[in-house]
Coordinates of C-alpha atoms and ligand atoms in Angstrom, one line a residue:
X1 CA 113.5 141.3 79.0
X2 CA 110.9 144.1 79.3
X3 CA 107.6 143.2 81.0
X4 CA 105.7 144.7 78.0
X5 CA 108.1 142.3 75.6
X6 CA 107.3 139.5 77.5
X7 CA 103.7 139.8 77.1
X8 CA 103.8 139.8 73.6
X9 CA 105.3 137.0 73.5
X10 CA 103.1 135.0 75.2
X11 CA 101.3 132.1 73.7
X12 CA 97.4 131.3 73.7
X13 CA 98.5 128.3 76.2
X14 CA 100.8 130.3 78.3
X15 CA 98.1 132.9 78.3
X16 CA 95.6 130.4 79.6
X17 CA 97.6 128.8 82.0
X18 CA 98.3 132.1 84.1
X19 CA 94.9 133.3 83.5
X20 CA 93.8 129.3 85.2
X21 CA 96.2 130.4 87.8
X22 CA 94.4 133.7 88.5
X23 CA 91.7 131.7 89.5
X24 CA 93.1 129.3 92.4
X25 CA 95.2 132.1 93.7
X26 CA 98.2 131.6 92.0
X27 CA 99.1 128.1 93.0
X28 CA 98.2 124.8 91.4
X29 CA 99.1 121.3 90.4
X30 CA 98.6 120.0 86.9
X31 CA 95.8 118.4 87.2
X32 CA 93.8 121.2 89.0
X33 CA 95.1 124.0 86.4
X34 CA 93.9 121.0 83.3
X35 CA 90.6 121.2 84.6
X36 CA 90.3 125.2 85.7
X37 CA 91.7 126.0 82.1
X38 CA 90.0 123.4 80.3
X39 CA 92.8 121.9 79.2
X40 CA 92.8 118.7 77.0
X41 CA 96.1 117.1 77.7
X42 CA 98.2 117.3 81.0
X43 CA 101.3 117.8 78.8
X44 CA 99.6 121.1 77.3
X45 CA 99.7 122.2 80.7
X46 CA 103.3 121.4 81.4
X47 CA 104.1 122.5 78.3
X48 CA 103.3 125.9 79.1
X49 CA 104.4 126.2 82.1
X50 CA 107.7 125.5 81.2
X51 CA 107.9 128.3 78.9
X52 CA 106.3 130.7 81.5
X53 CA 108.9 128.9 84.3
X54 CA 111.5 130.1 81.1
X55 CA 110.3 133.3 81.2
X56 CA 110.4 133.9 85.0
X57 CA 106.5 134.6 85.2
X58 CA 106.4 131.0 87.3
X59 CA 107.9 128.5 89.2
X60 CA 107.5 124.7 89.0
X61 CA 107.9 122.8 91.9
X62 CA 108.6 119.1 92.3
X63 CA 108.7 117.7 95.5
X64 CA 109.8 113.8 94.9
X65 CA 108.6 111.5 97.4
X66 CA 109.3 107.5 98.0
X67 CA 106.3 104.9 98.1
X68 CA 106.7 101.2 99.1
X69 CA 104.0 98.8 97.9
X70 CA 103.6 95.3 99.0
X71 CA 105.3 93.0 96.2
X72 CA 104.6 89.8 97.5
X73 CA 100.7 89.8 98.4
X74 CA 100.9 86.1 99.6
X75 CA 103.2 86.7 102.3
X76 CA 101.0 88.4 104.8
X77 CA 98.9 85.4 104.4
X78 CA 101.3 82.3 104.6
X79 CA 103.7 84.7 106.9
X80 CA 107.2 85.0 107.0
X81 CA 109.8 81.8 107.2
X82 CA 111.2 82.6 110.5
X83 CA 107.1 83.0 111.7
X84 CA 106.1 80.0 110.6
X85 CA 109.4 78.4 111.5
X86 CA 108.5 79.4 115.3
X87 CA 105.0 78.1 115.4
X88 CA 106.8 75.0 114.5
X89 CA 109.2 75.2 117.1
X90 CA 106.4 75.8 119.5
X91 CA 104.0 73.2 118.4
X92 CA 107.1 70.8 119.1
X93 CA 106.9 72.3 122.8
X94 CA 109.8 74.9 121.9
X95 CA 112.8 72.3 120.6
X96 CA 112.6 71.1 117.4
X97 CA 115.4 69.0 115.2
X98 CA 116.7 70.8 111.7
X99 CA 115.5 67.9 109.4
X100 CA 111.8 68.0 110.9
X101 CA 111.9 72.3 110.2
X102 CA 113.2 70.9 106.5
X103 CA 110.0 69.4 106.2
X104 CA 108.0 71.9 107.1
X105 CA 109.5 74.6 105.3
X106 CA 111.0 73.0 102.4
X107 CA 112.3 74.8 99.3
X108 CA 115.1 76.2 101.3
X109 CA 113.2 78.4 103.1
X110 CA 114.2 76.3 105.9
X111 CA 117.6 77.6 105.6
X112 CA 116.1 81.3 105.1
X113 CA 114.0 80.9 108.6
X114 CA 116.7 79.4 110.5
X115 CA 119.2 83.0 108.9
X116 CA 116.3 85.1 110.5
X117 CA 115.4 83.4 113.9
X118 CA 119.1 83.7 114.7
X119 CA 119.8 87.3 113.3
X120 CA 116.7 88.9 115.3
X121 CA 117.6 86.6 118.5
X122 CA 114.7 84.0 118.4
X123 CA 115.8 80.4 118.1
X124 CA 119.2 79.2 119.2
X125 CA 121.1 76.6 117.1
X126 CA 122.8 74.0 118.9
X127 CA 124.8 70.4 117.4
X128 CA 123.4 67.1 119.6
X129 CA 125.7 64.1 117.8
X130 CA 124.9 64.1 114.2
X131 CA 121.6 66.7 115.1
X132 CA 121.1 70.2 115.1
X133 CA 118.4 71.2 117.5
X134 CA 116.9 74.7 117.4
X135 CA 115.4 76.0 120.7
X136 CA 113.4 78.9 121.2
X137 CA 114.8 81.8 123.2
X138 CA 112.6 83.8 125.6
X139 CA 112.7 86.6 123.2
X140 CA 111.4 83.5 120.9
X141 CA 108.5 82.6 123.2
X142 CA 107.6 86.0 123.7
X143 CA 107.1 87.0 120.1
X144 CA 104.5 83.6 119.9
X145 CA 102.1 86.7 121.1
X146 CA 103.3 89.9 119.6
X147 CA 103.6 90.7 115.8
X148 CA 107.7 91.3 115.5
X149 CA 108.0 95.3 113.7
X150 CA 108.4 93.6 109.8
X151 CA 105.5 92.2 110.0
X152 CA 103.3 95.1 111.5
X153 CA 105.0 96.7 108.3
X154 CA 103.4 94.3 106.1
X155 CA 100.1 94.5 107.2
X156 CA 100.2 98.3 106.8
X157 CA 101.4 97.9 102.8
X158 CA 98.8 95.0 102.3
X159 CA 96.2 97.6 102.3
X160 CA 97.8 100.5 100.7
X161 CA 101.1 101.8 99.5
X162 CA 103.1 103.6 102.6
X163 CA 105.5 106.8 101.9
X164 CA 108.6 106.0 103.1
X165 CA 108.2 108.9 106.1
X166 CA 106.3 106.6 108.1
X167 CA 108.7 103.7 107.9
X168 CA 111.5 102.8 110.4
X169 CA 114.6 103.2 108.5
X170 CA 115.8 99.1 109.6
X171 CA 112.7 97.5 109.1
X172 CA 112.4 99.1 105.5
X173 CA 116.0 97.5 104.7
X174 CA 115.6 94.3 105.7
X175 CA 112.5 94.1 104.0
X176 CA 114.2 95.1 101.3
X177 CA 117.3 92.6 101.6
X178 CA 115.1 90.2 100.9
X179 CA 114.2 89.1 97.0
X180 CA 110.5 90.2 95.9
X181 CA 108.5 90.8 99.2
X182 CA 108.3 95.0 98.6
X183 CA 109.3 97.3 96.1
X184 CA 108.9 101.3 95.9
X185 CA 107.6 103.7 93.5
X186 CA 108.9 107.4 93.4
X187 CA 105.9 109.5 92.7
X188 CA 106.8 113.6 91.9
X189 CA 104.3 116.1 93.1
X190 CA 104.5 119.2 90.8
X191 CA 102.7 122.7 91.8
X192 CA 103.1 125.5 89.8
X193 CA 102.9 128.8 91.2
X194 CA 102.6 132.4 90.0
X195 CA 105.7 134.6 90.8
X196 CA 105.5 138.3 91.4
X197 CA 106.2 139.0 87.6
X198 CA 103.4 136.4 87.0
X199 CA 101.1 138.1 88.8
X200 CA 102.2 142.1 87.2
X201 CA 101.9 140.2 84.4
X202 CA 97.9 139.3 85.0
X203 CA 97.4 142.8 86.3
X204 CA 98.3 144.5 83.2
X205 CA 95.5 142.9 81.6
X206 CA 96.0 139.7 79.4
X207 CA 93.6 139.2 76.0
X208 CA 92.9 135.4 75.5
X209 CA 92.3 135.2 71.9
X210 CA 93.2 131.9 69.8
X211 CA 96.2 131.9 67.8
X212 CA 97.5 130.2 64.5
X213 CA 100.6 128.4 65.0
X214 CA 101.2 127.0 61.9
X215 CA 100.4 128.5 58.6
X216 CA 98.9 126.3 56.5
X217 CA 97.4 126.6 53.0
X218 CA 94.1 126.3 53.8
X219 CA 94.5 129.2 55.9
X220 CA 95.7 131.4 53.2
X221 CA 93.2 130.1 50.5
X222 CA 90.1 131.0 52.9
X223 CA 91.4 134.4 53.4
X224 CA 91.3 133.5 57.4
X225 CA 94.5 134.6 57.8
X226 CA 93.2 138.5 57.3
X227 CA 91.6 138.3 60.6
X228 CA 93.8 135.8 62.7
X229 CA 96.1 136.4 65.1
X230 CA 99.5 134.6 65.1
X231 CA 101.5 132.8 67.6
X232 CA 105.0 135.1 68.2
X233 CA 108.7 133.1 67.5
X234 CA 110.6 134.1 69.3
X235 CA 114.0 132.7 67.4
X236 CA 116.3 133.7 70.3
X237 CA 114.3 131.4 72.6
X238 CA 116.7 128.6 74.0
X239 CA 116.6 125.2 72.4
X240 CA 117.6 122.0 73.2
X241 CA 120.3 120.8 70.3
X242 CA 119.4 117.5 69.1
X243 CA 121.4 114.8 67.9
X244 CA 119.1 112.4 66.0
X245 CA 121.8 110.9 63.6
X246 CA 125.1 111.2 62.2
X247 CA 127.0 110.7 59.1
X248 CA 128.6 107.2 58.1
X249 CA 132.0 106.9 59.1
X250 CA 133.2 106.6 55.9
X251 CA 131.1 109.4 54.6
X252 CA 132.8 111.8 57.2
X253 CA 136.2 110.4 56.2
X254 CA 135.6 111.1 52.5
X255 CA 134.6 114.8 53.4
X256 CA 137.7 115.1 55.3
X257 CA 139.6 114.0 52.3
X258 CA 138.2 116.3 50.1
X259 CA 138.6 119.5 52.0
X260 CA 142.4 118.3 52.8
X261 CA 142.5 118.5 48.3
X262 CA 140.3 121.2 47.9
X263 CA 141.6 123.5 50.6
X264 CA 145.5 122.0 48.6
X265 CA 143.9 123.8 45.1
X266 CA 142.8 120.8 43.8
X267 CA 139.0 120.2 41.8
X268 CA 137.3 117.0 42.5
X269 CA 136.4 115.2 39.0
X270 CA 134.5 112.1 38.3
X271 CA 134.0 109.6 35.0
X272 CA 131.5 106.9 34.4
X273 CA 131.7 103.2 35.8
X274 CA 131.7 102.0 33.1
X275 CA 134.5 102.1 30.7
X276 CA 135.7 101.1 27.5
X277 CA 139.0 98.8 28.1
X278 CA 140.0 101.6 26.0
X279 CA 140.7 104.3 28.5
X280 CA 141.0 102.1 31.4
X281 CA 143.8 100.3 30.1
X282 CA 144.9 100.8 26.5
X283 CA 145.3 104.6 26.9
X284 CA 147.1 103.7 29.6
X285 CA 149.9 101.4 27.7
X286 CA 148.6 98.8 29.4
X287 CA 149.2 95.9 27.3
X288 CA 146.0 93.3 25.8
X289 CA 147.9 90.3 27.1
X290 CA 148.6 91.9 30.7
X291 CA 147.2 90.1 33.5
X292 CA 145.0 92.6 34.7
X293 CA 142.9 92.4 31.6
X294 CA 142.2 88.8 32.4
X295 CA 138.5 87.5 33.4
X296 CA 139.7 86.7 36.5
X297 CA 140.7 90.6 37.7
X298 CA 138.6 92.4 35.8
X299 CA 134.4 92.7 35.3
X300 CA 133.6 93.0 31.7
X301 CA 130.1 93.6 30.6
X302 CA 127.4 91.9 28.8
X303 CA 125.3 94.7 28.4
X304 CA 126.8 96.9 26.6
X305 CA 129.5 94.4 25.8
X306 CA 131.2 96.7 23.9
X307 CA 131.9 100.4 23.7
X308 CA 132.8 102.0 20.1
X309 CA 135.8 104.7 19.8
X310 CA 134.5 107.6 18.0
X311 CA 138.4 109.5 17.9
X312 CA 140.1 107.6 14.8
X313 CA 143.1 109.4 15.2
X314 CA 143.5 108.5 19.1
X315 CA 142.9 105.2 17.9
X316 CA 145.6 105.7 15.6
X317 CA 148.1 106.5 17.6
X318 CA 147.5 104.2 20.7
X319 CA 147.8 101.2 18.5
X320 CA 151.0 102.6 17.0
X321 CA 152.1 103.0 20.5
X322 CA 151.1 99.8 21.5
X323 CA 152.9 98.2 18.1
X324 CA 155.7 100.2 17.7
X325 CA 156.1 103.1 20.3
X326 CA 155.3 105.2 17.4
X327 CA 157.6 108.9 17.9
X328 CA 158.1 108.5 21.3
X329 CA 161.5 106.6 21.4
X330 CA 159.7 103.5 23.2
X331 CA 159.7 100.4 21.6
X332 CA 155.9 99.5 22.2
X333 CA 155.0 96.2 23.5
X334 CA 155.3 94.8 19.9
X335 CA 152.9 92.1 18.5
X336 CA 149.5 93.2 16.7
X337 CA 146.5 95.8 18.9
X338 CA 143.3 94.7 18.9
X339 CA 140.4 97.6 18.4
X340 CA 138.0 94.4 19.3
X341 CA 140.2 94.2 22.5
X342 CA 140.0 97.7 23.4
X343 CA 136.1 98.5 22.9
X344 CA 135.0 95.9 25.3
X345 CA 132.8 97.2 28.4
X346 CA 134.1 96.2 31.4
X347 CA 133.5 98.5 35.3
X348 CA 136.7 100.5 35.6
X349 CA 139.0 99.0 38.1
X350 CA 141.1 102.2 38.9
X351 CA 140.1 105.9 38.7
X352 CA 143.3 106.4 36.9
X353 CA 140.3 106.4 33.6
X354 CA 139.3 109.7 35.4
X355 CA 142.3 111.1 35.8
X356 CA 143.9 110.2 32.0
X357 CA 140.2 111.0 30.2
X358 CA 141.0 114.4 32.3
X359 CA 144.7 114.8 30.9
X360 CA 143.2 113.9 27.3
X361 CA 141.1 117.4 27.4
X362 CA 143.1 119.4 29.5
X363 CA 146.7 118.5 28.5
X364 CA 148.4 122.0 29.8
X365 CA 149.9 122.9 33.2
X366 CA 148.6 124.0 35.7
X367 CA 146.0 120.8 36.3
X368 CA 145.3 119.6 40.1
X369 CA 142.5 117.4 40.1
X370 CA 141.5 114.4 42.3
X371 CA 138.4 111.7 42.6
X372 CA 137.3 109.6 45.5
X373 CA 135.2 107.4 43.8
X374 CA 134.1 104.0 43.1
X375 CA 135.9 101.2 41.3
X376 CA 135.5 97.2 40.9
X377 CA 137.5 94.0 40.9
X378 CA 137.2 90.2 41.0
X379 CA 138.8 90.2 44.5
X380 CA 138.1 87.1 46.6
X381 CA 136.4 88.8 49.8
X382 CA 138.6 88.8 53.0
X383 CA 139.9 91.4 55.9
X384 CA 141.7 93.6 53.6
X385 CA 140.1 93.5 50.1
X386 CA 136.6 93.9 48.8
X387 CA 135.3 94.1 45.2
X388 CA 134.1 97.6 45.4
X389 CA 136.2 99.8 47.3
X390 CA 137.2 103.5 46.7
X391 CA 140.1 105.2 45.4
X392 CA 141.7 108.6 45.9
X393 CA 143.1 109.4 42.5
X394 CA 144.8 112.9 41.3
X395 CA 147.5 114.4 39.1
X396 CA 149.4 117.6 39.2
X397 CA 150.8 118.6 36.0
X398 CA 152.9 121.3 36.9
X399 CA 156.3 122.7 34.1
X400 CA 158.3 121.8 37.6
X401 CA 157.3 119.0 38.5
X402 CA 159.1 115.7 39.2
X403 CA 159.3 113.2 41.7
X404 CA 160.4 114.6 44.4
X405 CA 157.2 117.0 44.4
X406 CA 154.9 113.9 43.9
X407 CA 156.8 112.1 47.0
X408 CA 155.8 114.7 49.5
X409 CA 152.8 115.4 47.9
X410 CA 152.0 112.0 49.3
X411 CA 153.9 112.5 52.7
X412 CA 152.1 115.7 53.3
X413 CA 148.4 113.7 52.4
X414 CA 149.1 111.3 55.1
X415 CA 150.6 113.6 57.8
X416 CA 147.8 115.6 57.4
X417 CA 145.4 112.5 57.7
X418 CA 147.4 112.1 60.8
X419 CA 149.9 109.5 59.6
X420 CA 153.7 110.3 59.5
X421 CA 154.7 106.6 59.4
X422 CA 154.4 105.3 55.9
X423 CA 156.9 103.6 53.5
X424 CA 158.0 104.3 49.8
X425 CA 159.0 101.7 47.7
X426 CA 159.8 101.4 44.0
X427 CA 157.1 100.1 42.4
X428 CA 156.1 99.1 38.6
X429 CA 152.8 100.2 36.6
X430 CA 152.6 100.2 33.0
X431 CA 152.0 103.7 32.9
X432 CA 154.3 105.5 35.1
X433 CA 158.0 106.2 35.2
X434 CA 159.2 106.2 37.7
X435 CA 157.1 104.2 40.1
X436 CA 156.3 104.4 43.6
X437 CA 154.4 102.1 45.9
X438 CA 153.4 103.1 49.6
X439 CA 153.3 101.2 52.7
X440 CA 152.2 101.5 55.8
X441 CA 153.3 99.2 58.9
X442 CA 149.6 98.4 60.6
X443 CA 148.3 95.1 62.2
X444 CA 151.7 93.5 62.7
X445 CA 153.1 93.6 58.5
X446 CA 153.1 96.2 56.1
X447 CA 150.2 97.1 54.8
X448 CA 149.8 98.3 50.7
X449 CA 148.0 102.0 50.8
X450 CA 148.6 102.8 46.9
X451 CA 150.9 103.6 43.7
X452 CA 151.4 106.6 42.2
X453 CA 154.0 107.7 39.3
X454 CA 155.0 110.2 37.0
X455 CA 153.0 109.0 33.7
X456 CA 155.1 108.0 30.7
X457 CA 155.6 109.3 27.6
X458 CA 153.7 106.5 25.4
X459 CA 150.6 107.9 27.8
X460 CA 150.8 111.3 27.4
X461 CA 152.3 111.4 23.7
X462 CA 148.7 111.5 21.8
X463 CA 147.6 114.5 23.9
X464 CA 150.7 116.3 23.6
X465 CA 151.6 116.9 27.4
X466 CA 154.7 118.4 27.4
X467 CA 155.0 118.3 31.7
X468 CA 155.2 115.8 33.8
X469 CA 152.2 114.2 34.9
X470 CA 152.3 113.2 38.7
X471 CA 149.7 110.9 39.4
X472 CA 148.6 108.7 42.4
X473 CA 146.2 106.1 43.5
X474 CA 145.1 105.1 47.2
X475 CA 142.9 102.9 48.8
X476 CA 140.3 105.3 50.2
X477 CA 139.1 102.0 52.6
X478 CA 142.6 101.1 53.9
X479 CA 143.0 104.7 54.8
X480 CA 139.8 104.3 56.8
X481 CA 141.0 101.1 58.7
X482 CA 144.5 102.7 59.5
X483 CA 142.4 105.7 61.0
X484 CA 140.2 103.4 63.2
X485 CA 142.5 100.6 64.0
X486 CA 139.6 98.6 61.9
X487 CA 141.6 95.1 61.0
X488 CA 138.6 93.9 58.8
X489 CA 137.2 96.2 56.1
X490 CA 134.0 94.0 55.8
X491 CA 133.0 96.1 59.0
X492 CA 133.2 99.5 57.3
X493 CA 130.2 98.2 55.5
X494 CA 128.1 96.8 58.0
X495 CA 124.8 98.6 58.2
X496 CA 123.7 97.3 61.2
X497 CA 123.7 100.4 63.1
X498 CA 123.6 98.2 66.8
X499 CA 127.2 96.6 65.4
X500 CA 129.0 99.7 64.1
X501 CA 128.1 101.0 67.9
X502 CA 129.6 98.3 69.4
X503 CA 133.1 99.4 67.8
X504 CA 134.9 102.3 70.3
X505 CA 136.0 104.4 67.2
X506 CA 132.7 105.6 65.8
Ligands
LIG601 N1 146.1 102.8 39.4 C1 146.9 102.3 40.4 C2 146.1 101.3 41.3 O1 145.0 101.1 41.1 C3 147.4 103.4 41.3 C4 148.3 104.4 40.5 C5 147.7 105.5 40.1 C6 149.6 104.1 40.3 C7 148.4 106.5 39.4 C8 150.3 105.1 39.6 C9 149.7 106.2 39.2 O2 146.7 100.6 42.2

């Protein structure tokens, strides 16, 4: 960068700082160039000077050096074991036995003074019968009149912290070795220092005049902007990249999935929760006495309880369906529909209502929608079922299409999910013919990933589809466990951020 390009990108801090430097001949620590440039706040300082370190006008230098302090303040009064454990000795004219020392020196330090006077030669240890006798050795007797190199250390930290330059290397680590008598601080010594661009820099002549950094609208309403001066971005300036959160698992994992349809031609669609049994399940030739309608699978509403059908002739037809088959060749289900049936509210337990409410306005090839979205049943809570989960729901209608194209449809989904290992199985659903359900093996048994189906004529026949229909439903949940190796799908909705961490695959 040009010289002249730098300078005008200097800050009013940055400016300061070298101009503080000026002044104590181009070197300083923090503290000095706080006062000099009347600094408030040490970080300003630091601040700065890393931008002017960035911007090669100085350099920062930390030298890092080692402190011990005294931990234990006691010790240099009551002395170490293996002292007082040799005064003892002494005062017992030089031989004393191990159970009178244990008296003394109780706790165990006993057995800590006894470690020491043999390690640094002072005491021997000898067995007499059932006794052990310690006896001083000359060295022992010797050190009754001379402080032993530890403690000379000790006295030295009792009145002030000592940089580890002045300390023997041995002492130091024996010291050490032992729990809570020292412990060292690291202290870093900074100085920052004017390099030659620094001081060209100065010599060209630097204006110290107070800059806006942020615009605010007080500054524009008072017209001070007119005269200010403003601090210079410089947007190519390096950056740290931050991290501060991420996405939800499952949020990334339902992006993935859509890009894998969108990028396939598909449009993503949507419908309310909450659905007349209507286009859940009658539209669907789902019959009024089939299990899933019961209480037991399915949430029905109390509020709205029940949703009218404003299309009489849909209604028409979908009970003649129901009753007879009406002109589609089926037989119907036979017995009497019930409108009352039909308009109750209930929360939609598939998103096949998204995908047939779909068919019902846009009943003419080519179609390629899909959902990911919501959907509710009375399932008991356990490893692999939840009342709300998520389903990835679509349909091709397509004047080829059959089910063959629906098959690797679904293979090509998985593989590109990453899974090539899943099973296809003739199914049953009300609404499709033929029928497929898909497995995958996972957690030692085969696990149920979804159904799909070409839809059947009683479906399609009041919206006068005259192409197949390939349709498909998969658990969006189960998808996410199989990607994870997650074997209980409570833990794809645990908030607690501290759990979710503790799991390898996030
Ligand atoms: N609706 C079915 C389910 O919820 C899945 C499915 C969708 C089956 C479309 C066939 C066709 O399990």
């Amino acid at each position: 960068m040009e010289m002249s390009e730098i300078l005008r990108g200097l800050s009013y801090n940055e400016k300061r700082l070298l101009l503080a430097l000026d002044r104590i001949d181009g070197t300083g620590t923090p503290d000095e160039l706080e006062e000099v440039g009347k600094f408030d706040l040490e970080v300003e300082v630091m601040g700065s000077a890393s931008w002017l370190s960035s911007k090669g006008l100085v350099i920062i230098d930390e030298v890092q050096s080692k402190y011990y302090v005294l931990a234990d303040k006691e010790i240099t009064v009551k002395g170490l074991p293996e002292r007082r454990a040799l005064s003892f000795i002494a005062s017992r004219g030089g031989r004393a036995e191990m159970g009178e020392l244990s008296a003394e020196l109780p706790d165990g330090e006993d057995r800590i003074a006894v470690g020491w006077l043999k390690r640094k030669g002072l005491a021997d240890i000898a067995k007499e019968g059932e006794k052990k006798i310690l006896t001083l050795t000359d060295a022992g007797r010797k050190t009754l009149e001379t402080k032993m190199s530890d403690e000379m250390l000790l006295d030295k930290l009792s009145s002030g912290p000592v940089s580890e330059t002045e300390v023997d290397e041995r002492t130091i680590r024996d010291l050490k070795g032992r729990q809570g008598i020292i412990a060292d601080n690291v202290e870093v010594k900074r100085t920052i220092s004017l390099t030659e661009d620094g001081k060209r820099a100065i010599a060209s002549g630097i204006e110290l005049k107070e800059e806006i950094a942020q615009v605010t609208d007080g500054i524009i309403q008072s017209g001070k902007w007119k005269d200010a001066e403003f601090r210079r971005y410089d947007v190519q300036t390096f950056a740290p990249a931050l991290y501060p959160a991420k996405k939800h698992p499952l949020a990334r994992l339902g992006a993935e999935v859509r890009k894998l349809f969108t990028e396939m031609g598909f449009t993503e669609i949507d419908e309310e929760y909450v659905q007349p049994a209507f286009w859940n399940l009658d539209v669907l030739f789902i019959p009024q006495d089939h299990p899933a309608r019961d209480l037991q699978d399915t949430f029905y509403l109390e509020n709205p309880s029940r949703i009218h059908i404003n299309d009489e002739g849909l209604v028409q037809k979908v009970k003649e369906i129901h009753e007879t088959g009406g002109d589609t060749g089926s037989t119907g289900w036979g017995g009497k529909w019930s409108r009352d049936v039909a308009e109750q509210a209930l929360l939609r337990t598939h998103t096949t209502v998204n995908t047939i409410t779909y068919v019902s306005k846009h009943p003419n090839p080519p179609v390629k929608v899909f959902s990911l979205s919501r959907i509710f049943r009375k399932e008991s809570i356990d490893a692999t079922h939840l009342p709300e989960f998520t389903q990835i729901e679509g349909i091709i209608i397509d004047e080829n299409g059959n089910f063959d194209m629906l098959i690797s449809l679904i293979r090509e989904f998985y593989s590109r999910m990453g899974f090539d290992q899943i099973r296809i199985r003739p199914a049953y659903f009300p609404y499709t013919e033929p029928s497929l359900e898909l497995e995958v093996f996972f957690n030692g048994k085969w696990m149920e990933l979804g159904g799909a189906g070409i839809f059947r004529p009683e479906v399609v026949a009041p919206f006068g589809v005259k192409y197949p229909v390939l349709a498909w439903g998969f658990g969006f949940e189960r998808l996410a466990m199989l990607k994870w190796g997650i074997t209980d799908i409570r833990d794809l909705y645990i908030s607690d951020i501290d759990d979710l961490k503790k799991s390898p695959t996030f």
